[in-house]
Short mmCIF file of C-alpha atoms and ligand atoms in Angstrom, two decimals:
data_model
loop_
_atom_site.label_atom_id
_atom_site.label_comp_id
_atom_site.label_asym_id
_atom_site.label_seq_id
_atom_site.Cartn_x
_atom_site.Cartn_y
_atom_site.Cartn_z
CA MET W 1 -65.57 -45.98 -43.56
CA ALA W 2 -64.25 -47.72 -40.49
CA PRO W 3 -67.08 -49.31 -38.53
CA GLN W 4 -66.21 -49.50 -34.88
CA GLY W 5 -67.02 -52.30 -32.52
CA GLY W 6 -68.91 -54.47 -35.02
CA VAL W 7 -72.14 -52.83 -33.96
CA LEU W 8 -74.27 -54.44 -36.59
CA LYS W 9 -72.46 -57.76 -36.70
CA GLY W 10 -74.93 -60.47 -37.54
CA ILE W 11 -77.48 -57.98 -38.81
CA ARG W 12 -80.52 -59.54 -40.37
CA TYR W 13 -83.36 -57.95 -42.23
CA PHE W 14 -86.86 -59.22 -41.83
CA GLY W 15 -88.93 -60.38 -44.71
CA LEU W 16 -92.31 -58.69 -44.36
CA THR W 17 -93.35 -55.13 -44.87
CA PHE W 18 -97.00 -55.57 -44.08
CA PHE W 19 -99.23 -57.85 -42.18
CA THR W 20 -99.62 -60.88 -44.43
CA ASN W 21 -101.63 -64.05 -44.55
CA ASN W 22 -98.86 -65.78 -42.62
CA HIS W 23 -100.12 -63.85 -39.66
CA GLN W 24 -103.87 -64.11 -39.66
CA PRO W 25 -105.71 -61.97 -37.12
CA THR W 26 -106.91 -63.95 -34.18
CA THR W 27 -110.10 -63.60 -32.21
CA ASN W 28 -108.69 -65.28 -29.15
CA SER W 29 -109.33 -62.85 -26.32
CA ASN W 30 -106.62 -64.52 -24.26
CA MET W 31 -103.96 -63.08 -26.50
CA SER W 32 -101.56 -60.63 -24.94
CA ILE W 33 -98.66 -58.19 -25.21
CA VAL W 34 -95.31 -58.75 -23.53
CA ILE W 35 -93.02 -55.87 -22.60
CA ILE W 36 -89.32 -56.65 -22.78
CA ARG W 37 -86.81 -54.04 -21.66
CA GLN W 38 -83.98 -53.90 -19.14
CA ASP W 39 -84.64 -50.54 -17.51
CA ASP W 40 -87.11 -49.81 -14.74
CA LYS W 41 -89.93 -48.67 -17.03
CA ILE W 42 -91.91 -51.88 -17.58
CA GLU W 43 -94.55 -50.99 -14.97
CA LEU W 44 -94.87 -47.47 -16.40
CA TRP W 45 -95.61 -48.89 -19.88
CA LYS W 46 -98.00 -51.51 -18.52
CA LYS W 47 -99.92 -48.88 -16.62
CA ALA W 48 -100.07 -46.58 -19.63
CA ILE W 49 -101.41 -49.39 -21.86
CA LYS W 50 -103.95 -50.47 -19.27
CA SER W 51 -105.15 -46.92 -18.76
CA VAL W 52 -105.99 -46.66 -22.47
CA ASP W 53 -107.38 -50.20 -22.84
CA PRO W 54 -108.03 -51.98 -19.53
CA GLY W 55 -109.12 -55.11 -21.43
CA ILE W 56 -105.71 -55.87 -22.92
CA LYS W 57 -103.49 -58.38 -21.18
CA VAL W 58 -99.98 -57.00 -20.76
CA PHE W 59 -97.10 -58.78 -19.08
CA SER W 60 -93.57 -58.04 -18.11
CA TYR W 61 -91.31 -60.68 -19.63
CA LEU W 62 -90.07 -61.28 -16.10
CA GLU W 63 -93.41 -62.28 -14.58
CA PRO W 64 -95.13 -65.67 -15.03
CA HIS W 65 -97.25 -65.69 -18.23
CA ASN W 66 -98.27 -68.01 -21.01
CA LYS W 67 -95.77 -67.35 -23.78
CA GLU W 68 -98.00 -69.07 -26.38
CA GLU W 69 -100.66 -66.40 -25.92
CA VAL W 70 -98.34 -63.50 -26.66
CA GLU W 71 -98.93 -61.83 -30.03
CA VAL W 72 -96.94 -58.63 -29.69
CA ALA W 73 -93.56 -57.93 -28.12
CA LEU W 74 -93.11 -54.30 -27.14
CA VAL W 75 -89.36 -54.00 -26.83
CA TRP W 76 -86.63 -51.56 -25.97
CA LYS W 77 -83.06 -52.85 -25.90
CA HIS W 78 -84.34 -56.27 -24.88
CA PRO W 79 -81.78 -58.83 -23.68
CA LYS W 80 -80.70 -60.92 -26.65
CA GLY W 81 -82.60 -64.18 -26.93
CA THR W 82 -85.71 -63.04 -25.06
CA LEU W 83 -87.92 -62.91 -28.16
CA SER W 84 -87.39 -66.44 -29.38
CA PRO W 85 -89.43 -68.20 -26.64
CA TYR W 86 -92.64 -66.63 -28.02
CA PRO W 87 -93.93 -68.99 -30.76
CA ASN W 88 -97.03 -66.99 -31.79
CA LEU W 89 -95.69 -63.45 -32.12
CA LYS W 90 -97.37 -61.49 -34.92
CA TYR W 91 -95.01 -58.55 -34.87
CA ILE W 92 -92.35 -56.78 -32.81
CA ALA W 93 -92.95 -53.18 -31.76
CA SER W 94 -90.01 -50.99 -30.83
CA SER W 95 -91.06 -48.53 -28.14
CA GLY W 96 -88.61 -46.04 -29.58
CA ALA W 97 -87.82 -44.63 -33.02
CA GLY W 98 -84.76 -46.82 -33.51
CA VAL W 99 -84.84 -50.54 -34.32
CA ASP W 100 -81.13 -51.30 -34.61
CA PHE W 101 -81.14 -53.27 -31.34
CA ILE W 102 -83.75 -55.63 -32.81
CA PHE W 103 -81.60 -56.31 -35.87
CA GLU W 104 -78.59 -56.86 -33.65
CA ASP W 105 -80.27 -59.79 -31.88
CA GLU W 106 -79.43 -62.77 -34.05
CA THR W 107 -82.04 -64.86 -32.25
CA THR W 108 -84.97 -62.62 -33.21
CA PRO W 109 -87.62 -64.80 -34.86
CA GLU W 110 -87.47 -64.49 -38.64
CA LYS W 111 -90.10 -63.01 -40.92
CA LEU W 112 -91.83 -60.93 -38.30
CA PRO W 113 -92.83 -57.38 -39.15
CA ILE W 114 -91.21 -54.69 -37.01
CA THR W 115 -92.85 -51.40 -36.16
CA ARG W 116 -91.28 -48.33 -34.62
CA VAL W 117 -92.41 -45.09 -33.01
CA VAL W 118 -93.10 -42.04 -35.14
CA ASP W 119 -94.34 -39.41 -32.75
CA THR W 120 -94.65 -35.63 -32.83
CA MET W 121 -93.57 -35.27 -29.22
CA LEU W 122 -90.49 -37.44 -29.76
CA ALA W 123 -89.59 -35.27 -32.73
CA SER W 124 -90.13 -31.92 -31.02
CA ASP W 125 -88.19 -33.13 -27.96
CA MET W 126 -85.27 -34.08 -30.22
CA SER W 127 -85.43 -30.73 -31.94
CA GLU W 128 -85.33 -28.91 -28.59
CA TYR W 129 -82.30 -30.96 -27.54
CA VAL W 130 -80.33 -30.29 -30.70
CA ILE W 131 -81.21 -26.59 -30.66
CA ALA W 132 -80.11 -26.37 -27.01
CA ALA W 133 -76.78 -27.98 -27.96
CA ILE W 134 -76.35 -25.58 -30.88
CA PHE W 135 -77.01 -22.50 -28.76
CA SER W 136 -74.76 -23.77 -25.99
CA TYR W 137 -71.98 -24.05 -28.58
CA LEU W 138 -72.74 -20.74 -30.28
CA LYS W 139 -72.81 -18.78 -27.04
CA HIS W 140 -69.91 -20.74 -25.44
CA LEU W 141 -72.08 -21.62 -22.44
CA ASN W 142 -70.10 -24.74 -21.51
CA ILE W 143 -66.79 -22.90 -21.86
CA TYR W 144 -67.99 -20.04 -19.66
CA LYS W 145 -69.13 -22.55 -17.05
CA THR W 146 -65.63 -24.07 -16.97
CA ASP W 147 -64.10 -20.58 -16.91
CA GLN W 148 -66.31 -19.73 -13.95
CA PHE W 149 -64.86 -22.58 -11.90
CA HIS W 150 -61.37 -21.30 -12.66
CA ARG W 151 -62.38 -17.63 -11.98
CA ILE W 152 -61.48 -16.71 -15.56
CA TRP W 153 -63.08 -13.60 -17.14
CA LYS W 154 -62.49 -14.04 -20.85
CA PRO W 155 -64.97 -13.02 -23.56
CA ARG W 156 -64.83 -15.42 -26.53
CA PRO W 157 -65.51 -14.53 -30.19
CA TYR W 158 -69.14 -13.53 -30.60
CA HIS W 159 -71.29 -15.93 -32.65
CA ARG W 160 -74.59 -15.17 -34.30
CA ILE W 161 -77.19 -17.44 -35.84
CA SER W 162 -76.57 -15.82 -39.22
CA ASP W 163 -72.91 -16.93 -39.11
CA PHE W 164 -73.74 -20.64 -39.27
CA THR W 165 -75.06 -23.27 -41.64
CA VAL W 166 -76.44 -26.32 -39.89
CA GLY W 167 -76.32 -29.62 -41.82
CA ILE W 168 -78.63 -32.41 -40.75
CA MET W 169 -77.76 -35.99 -41.70
CA GLY W 170 -81.15 -37.68 -41.95
CA LEU W 171 -84.29 -35.84 -43.00
CA GLY W 172 -86.79 -38.32 -41.60
CA ALA W 173 -89.36 -37.96 -38.83
CA LEU W 174 -86.86 -36.24 -36.53
CA GLY W 175 -84.58 -34.43 -38.99
CA THR W 176 -87.49 -32.75 -40.77
CA VAL W 177 -88.92 -31.25 -37.59
CA LEU W 178 -85.47 -30.04 -36.55
CA ALA W 179 -84.91 -28.46 -39.97
CA LYS W 180 -88.20 -26.55 -39.77
CA ASP W 181 -87.42 -25.33 -36.25
CA LEU W 182 -83.92 -24.19 -37.24
CA ILE W 183 -85.37 -22.20 -40.12
CA ARG W 184 -87.73 -20.48 -37.70
CA PHE W 185 -84.71 -19.44 -35.64
CA GLY W 186 -83.07 -18.08 -38.78
CA PHE W 187 -80.32 -20.68 -39.26
CA LYS W 188 -79.18 -21.47 -42.77
CA THR W 189 -80.27 -25.10 -42.81
CA GLN W 190 -79.44 -28.00 -45.07
CA GLY W 191 -80.10 -31.69 -44.93
CA TRP W 192 -78.94 -34.95 -46.44
CA ALA W 193 -80.99 -38.11 -46.95
CA ASN W 194 -81.10 -41.23 -49.06
CA SER W 195 -83.83 -39.92 -51.32
CA GLN W 196 -84.47 -36.47 -52.73
CA LYS W 197 -86.49 -34.16 -50.49
CA GLU W 198 -88.26 -30.89 -50.90
CA LEU W 199 -88.47 -28.88 -47.74
CA GLN W 200 -89.24 -25.20 -47.86
CA GLY W 201 -86.25 -23.09 -46.87
CA VAL W 202 -83.95 -26.12 -46.53
CA LYS W 203 -81.18 -26.87 -48.98
CA THR W 204 -81.44 -30.59 -49.57
CA PHE W 205 -78.86 -33.13 -50.70
CA HIS W 206 -79.18 -36.84 -51.21
CA GLY W 207 -77.14 -39.93 -51.88
CA LYS W 208 -73.41 -40.52 -51.90
CA ASN W 209 -72.76 -38.16 -54.82
CA GLU W 210 -74.00 -35.09 -53.01
CA PHE W 211 -72.53 -35.96 -49.63
CA ASP W 212 -69.21 -34.13 -50.04
CA VAL W 213 -70.80 -30.81 -51.00
CA PHE W 214 -73.23 -31.13 -48.12
CA LEU W 215 -70.38 -31.81 -45.67
CA SER W 216 -68.07 -29.07 -46.95
CA THR W 217 -70.76 -26.45 -46.25
CA SER W 218 -72.01 -27.70 -42.85
CA GLN W 219 -70.40 -25.75 -40.01
CA ILE W 220 -72.57 -27.53 -37.48
CA LEU W 221 -73.23 -31.16 -38.37
CA VAL W 222 -76.11 -33.02 -36.72
CA CYS W 223 -76.46 -36.79 -37.09
CA LEU W 224 -80.06 -38.05 -37.01
CA LEU W 225 -79.59 -41.14 -39.15
CA PRO W 226 -80.81 -44.61 -38.28
CA LEU W 227 -78.04 -47.11 -37.52
CA THR W 228 -77.80 -49.50 -40.47
CA VAL W 229 -75.04 -51.36 -42.26
CA GLU W 230 -74.67 -48.29 -44.50
CA THR W 231 -74.43 -45.73 -41.72
CA THR W 232 -72.35 -47.59 -39.15
CA GLY W 233 -69.14 -45.65 -38.55
CA ILE W 234 -70.20 -42.84 -40.91
CA LEU W 235 -68.91 -40.16 -38.51
CA ASN W 236 -65.27 -41.00 -39.14
CA ALA W 237 -61.96 -39.35 -40.08
CA THR W 238 -62.86 -39.11 -43.78
CA LEU W 239 -66.08 -37.27 -42.94
CA PHE W 240 -64.44 -34.98 -40.37
CA HIS W 241 -61.77 -34.09 -42.91
CA ARG W 242 -64.46 -32.93 -45.34
CA LEU W 243 -66.14 -30.61 -42.85
CA PRO W 244 -65.07 -26.95 -42.80
CA LYS W 245 -62.29 -26.19 -40.30
CA GLY W 246 -63.74 -25.50 -36.87
CA ALA W 247 -66.97 -27.44 -37.50
CA TYR W 248 -69.01 -28.64 -34.55
CA VAL W 249 -70.54 -32.14 -34.44
CA ILE W 250 -73.73 -33.26 -32.71
CA ASN W 251 -74.57 -36.97 -32.58
CA ALA W 252 -78.01 -37.70 -31.16
CA ALA W 253 -78.67 -40.80 -33.26
CA ARG W 254 -76.61 -43.84 -32.23
CA GLY W 255 -73.13 -44.41 -30.81
CA GLY W 256 -72.43 -46.83 -33.65
CA HIS W 257 -72.41 -43.95 -36.14
CA LEU W 258 -69.26 -42.52 -34.58
CA VAL W 259 -65.67 -43.70 -34.72
CA ASP W 260 -64.73 -42.40 -31.28
CA LEU W 261 -60.97 -42.19 -31.70
CA ASP W 262 -61.31 -40.34 -35.03
CA LEU W 263 -63.39 -37.68 -33.28
CA ILE W 264 -60.81 -37.30 -30.53
CA GLU W 265 -58.01 -37.01 -33.10
CA TYR W 266 -59.86 -34.33 -35.09
CA ILE W 267 -60.75 -32.38 -31.96
CA GLU W 268 -57.15 -32.50 -30.77
CA SER W 269 -55.90 -31.29 -34.15
CA GLY W 270 -58.35 -28.34 -33.97
CA HIS W 271 -60.12 -29.25 -37.22
CA ILE W 272 -63.26 -30.07 -35.24
CA SER W 273 -63.98 -27.48 -32.56
CA GLY W 274 -66.05 -29.76 -30.34
CA ALA W 275 -68.99 -32.10 -30.11
CA THR W 276 -72.18 -32.84 -28.27
CA LEU W 277 -72.86 -36.56 -27.90
CA ASP W 278 -76.00 -38.17 -26.54
CA VAL W 279 -75.37 -41.74 -27.66
CA PHE W 280 -72.44 -44.11 -27.29
CA HIS W 281 -71.18 -47.52 -28.38
CA GLU W 282 -71.59 -48.72 -24.85
CA GLU W 283 -74.20 -47.18 -22.57
CA PRO W 284 -73.61 -46.20 -19.83
CA LEU W 285 -70.28 -44.96 -21.20
CA PRO W 286 -67.48 -46.80 -19.36
CA THR W 287 -65.67 -44.54 -16.91
CA SER W 288 -62.36 -45.35 -18.61
CA HIS W 289 -63.51 -43.88 -21.96
CA PRO W 290 -61.40 -40.92 -23.18
CA PHE W 291 -64.54 -38.81 -23.89
CA TRP W 292 -64.85 -38.16 -20.14
CA GLU W 293 -61.52 -36.30 -20.22
CA SER W 294 -62.30 -34.03 -23.17
CA GLU W 295 -63.34 -30.47 -22.30
CA LYS W 296 -64.56 -30.03 -25.87
CA ILE W 297 -67.01 -32.91 -25.75
CA ASN W 298 -70.35 -32.35 -24.05
CA MET W 299 -72.19 -35.51 -23.15
CA THR W 300 -75.72 -36.42 -22.13
CA PRO W 301 -76.89 -39.92 -21.11
CA HIS W 302 -79.00 -40.94 -24.15
CA TYR W 303 -81.55 -38.38 -23.17
CA ALA W 304 -82.07 -36.29 -26.28
CA SER W 305 -85.63 -37.48 -26.65
CA VAL W 306 -87.43 -40.27 -24.90
CA SER W 307 -90.73 -41.92 -25.89
CA ASP W 308 -93.47 -40.46 -23.73
CA THR W 309 -95.93 -43.23 -22.84
CA ASP W 310 -99.00 -40.99 -22.98
CA SER W 311 -98.04 -39.81 -26.43
CA VAL W 312 -96.92 -43.17 -27.81
CA VAL W 313 -99.26 -45.79 -26.29
CA PRO W 314 -102.26 -44.78 -28.46
CA GLN W 315 -100.27 -45.56 -31.63
CA ILE W 316 -99.03 -48.85 -30.14
CA LEU W 317 -102.62 -49.86 -29.40
CA ALA W 318 -103.88 -48.58 -32.74
CA ASN W 319 -101.45 -50.96 -34.40
CA TYR W 320 -102.53 -53.77 -32.09
CA ARG W 321 -106.13 -53.24 -33.20
CA ARG W 322 -105.04 -53.11 -36.84
CA MET W 323 -103.25 -56.40 -36.40
CA LYS W 324 -106.39 -57.89 -34.87
CA LYS W 325 -108.42 -56.75 -37.87
CA GLY W 326 -105.81 -57.98 -40.34
CA GLN W 327 -105.07 -54.44 -41.53
CA PRO W 328 -101.57 -53.30 -42.57
CA LEU W 329 -99.50 -52.09 -39.65
CA LEU W 330 -98.40 -48.47 -39.41
CA ASN W 331 -94.82 -47.26 -38.96
CA LEU W 332 -93.35 -50.44 -40.37
CA VAL W 333 -89.64 -50.82 -40.78
CA SER W 334 -88.67 -51.47 -44.38
CA GLU W 335 -86.92 -54.75 -44.99
CA ILE W 336 -85.03 -53.24 -47.90
CA LYS W 337 -83.86 -50.05 -46.21
CA GLY W 338 -83.29 -51.58 -42.79
CA TYR W 339 -84.91 -48.60 -41.02
P1 NDP J 1 -86.41 -41.94 -40.04
O1 NDP J 1 -86.34 -43.35 -40.50
O2 NDP J 1 -87.72 -41.25 -40.05
O3 NDP J 1 -85.39 -41.05 -40.88
C1 NDP J 1 -84.13 -41.48 -41.24
C2 NDP J 1 -83.53 -40.52 -42.26
O4 NDP J 1 -82.18 -40.94 -42.52
C3 NDP J 1 -84.27 -40.52 -43.58
O5 NDP J 1 -84.34 -39.22 -44.09
C4 NDP J 1 -83.38 -41.39 -44.48
O6 NDP J 1 -83.45 -41.06 -45.85
C5 NDP J 1 -82.02 -41.06 -43.93
N1 NDP J 1 -81.06 -42.11 -44.22
C6 NDP J 1 -81.07 -43.40 -43.81
N2 NDP J 1 -80.01 -44.07 -44.28
C7 NDP J 1 -79.32 -43.19 -45.03
C8 NDP J 1 -78.13 -43.28 -45.81
N3 NDP J 1 -77.43 -44.42 -45.90
N4 NDP J 1 -77.70 -42.18 -46.45
C9 NDP J 1 -78.40 -41.03 -46.38
N5 NDP J 1 -79.53 -40.87 -45.66
C10 NDP J 1 -79.98 -41.94 -45.01
O7 NDP J 1 -85.78 -41.95 -38.57
P2 NDP J 1 -86.10 -40.94 -37.38
O8 NDP J 1 -85.91 -39.56 -37.87
O9 NDP J 1 -87.39 -41.29 -36.75
O10 NDP J 1 -84.96 -41.34 -36.32
C11 NDP J 1 -83.59 -41.32 -36.67
C12 NDP J 1 -82.77 -42.01 -35.60
O11 NDP J 1 -82.67 -41.19 -34.45
C13 NDP J 1 -83.37 -43.30 -35.03
O12 NDP J 1 -83.10 -44.40 -35.89
C14 NDP J 1 -82.66 -43.43 -33.70
O13 NDP J 1 -81.49 -44.20 -33.85
C15 NDP J 1 -82.29 -42.00 -33.34
N6 NDP J 1 -83.01 -41.54 -32.15
C16 NDP J 1 -82.27 -41.13 -31.06
C17 NDP J 1 -82.91 -40.69 -29.93
C18 NDP J 1 -82.13 -40.21 -28.75
O14 NDP J 1 -82.72 -39.96 -27.68
N7 NDP J 1 -80.85 -40.02 -28.85
C19 NDP J 1 -84.37 -40.61 -29.84
C20 NDP J 1 -85.03 -41.02 -31.04
C21 NDP J 1 -84.37 -41.48 -32.15
P3 NDP J 1 -84.82 -41.27 -46.69
O15 NDP J 1 -85.80 -40.28 -46.10
O16 NDP J 1 -84.45 -40.93 -48.06
O17 NDP J 1 -85.23 -42.69 -46.47
C1 OXD J 2 -85.19 -43.97 -29.83
C2 OXD J 2 -84.27 -43.59 -28.77
O1 OXD J 2 -84.74 -44.56 -30.82
O2 OXD J 2 -84.74 -43.21 -27.69
O3 OXD J 2 -86.39 -43.70 -29.69
O4 OXD J 2 -83.07 -43.60 -28.94
#
């Protein structure tokens, strides 16, 4: 594997998998949540939290507030170093499914539990995105659009659902929902995970030993893995080589999974027929990046599925209440697995 860009350089795993005695619940009603993110959605999240529980104090990290009162940091791609000024944090909540950006921040306070989003809407949105990408590829929709601009009338080989096996890397919250949806459409569906799975109608593989067989039979490969030390750079030349000739690749997980230049090389050689990419090493993707020039790469701006505040805020607040009562937090990230 050839990790690209040192995505997880300085990765650190946190030491707690549940809410322990180190973090006793507090009865101090002055305690609050801080929202730390760099996009323009802080007010949206504040409003959504307030609409469910008007009594909770919620601050943007950019507005004046007492940092000592803050118990929970609700984060999404926070600027590095912005968590350390909070001395009384009880846990860090990612407002998305991924937590890689928290591990990447070497200044994140140690020994704090991390929670993430596990949400049915997030999962069904992802499934819709991947299925849209698959059908666009199968029916050559992007190619016909380009042909249209050049006034070209050229029917391409006809593809049917029954012609393809879709392989999903990652059979977690998102991969499982996608697998079930693909089965409903009639796709031959298989998946690969760390641990053994049983999923009706899905051929399942697990671990390094079964990876090659999984790859060699996946004509459409979808990456829905978390970004960890193990999975960084996993979509590389060795993997592409093992896919059947003409395979199509969809990466909707993280840019750090992909070795960009290996993909370009394999697309140019014809071994990989094309790709749909939603995530990139650097977002927004720099205008000088070669992906912009490739007709066989379809890109979306990290938009495959986005946490919906109405759907997600109740679980954020449920965890907040659990923390207050000293109960174990839900949707914890495992310190051992790193996801
Ligand atoms: P989960 O943690 O629920 O599932 C992860 C899956 O990957 C599990 O099945 C796990 O196996 C498997 N896995 C992890 N490491 C390995 C490994 N080394 N080898 C084999 N299998 C492995 O995550 P989600 O499904 O909730 O989300 C997946 C990722 O999708 C997120 O981490 C995020 O990066 C990305 N994402 C992207 C979005 C977008 O808009 N582009 C939106 C939301 C999420 P096991 O089950 O055995 O543990
Ligand atoms: C997520 C994402 O991890 O949006 O939720 O990428």
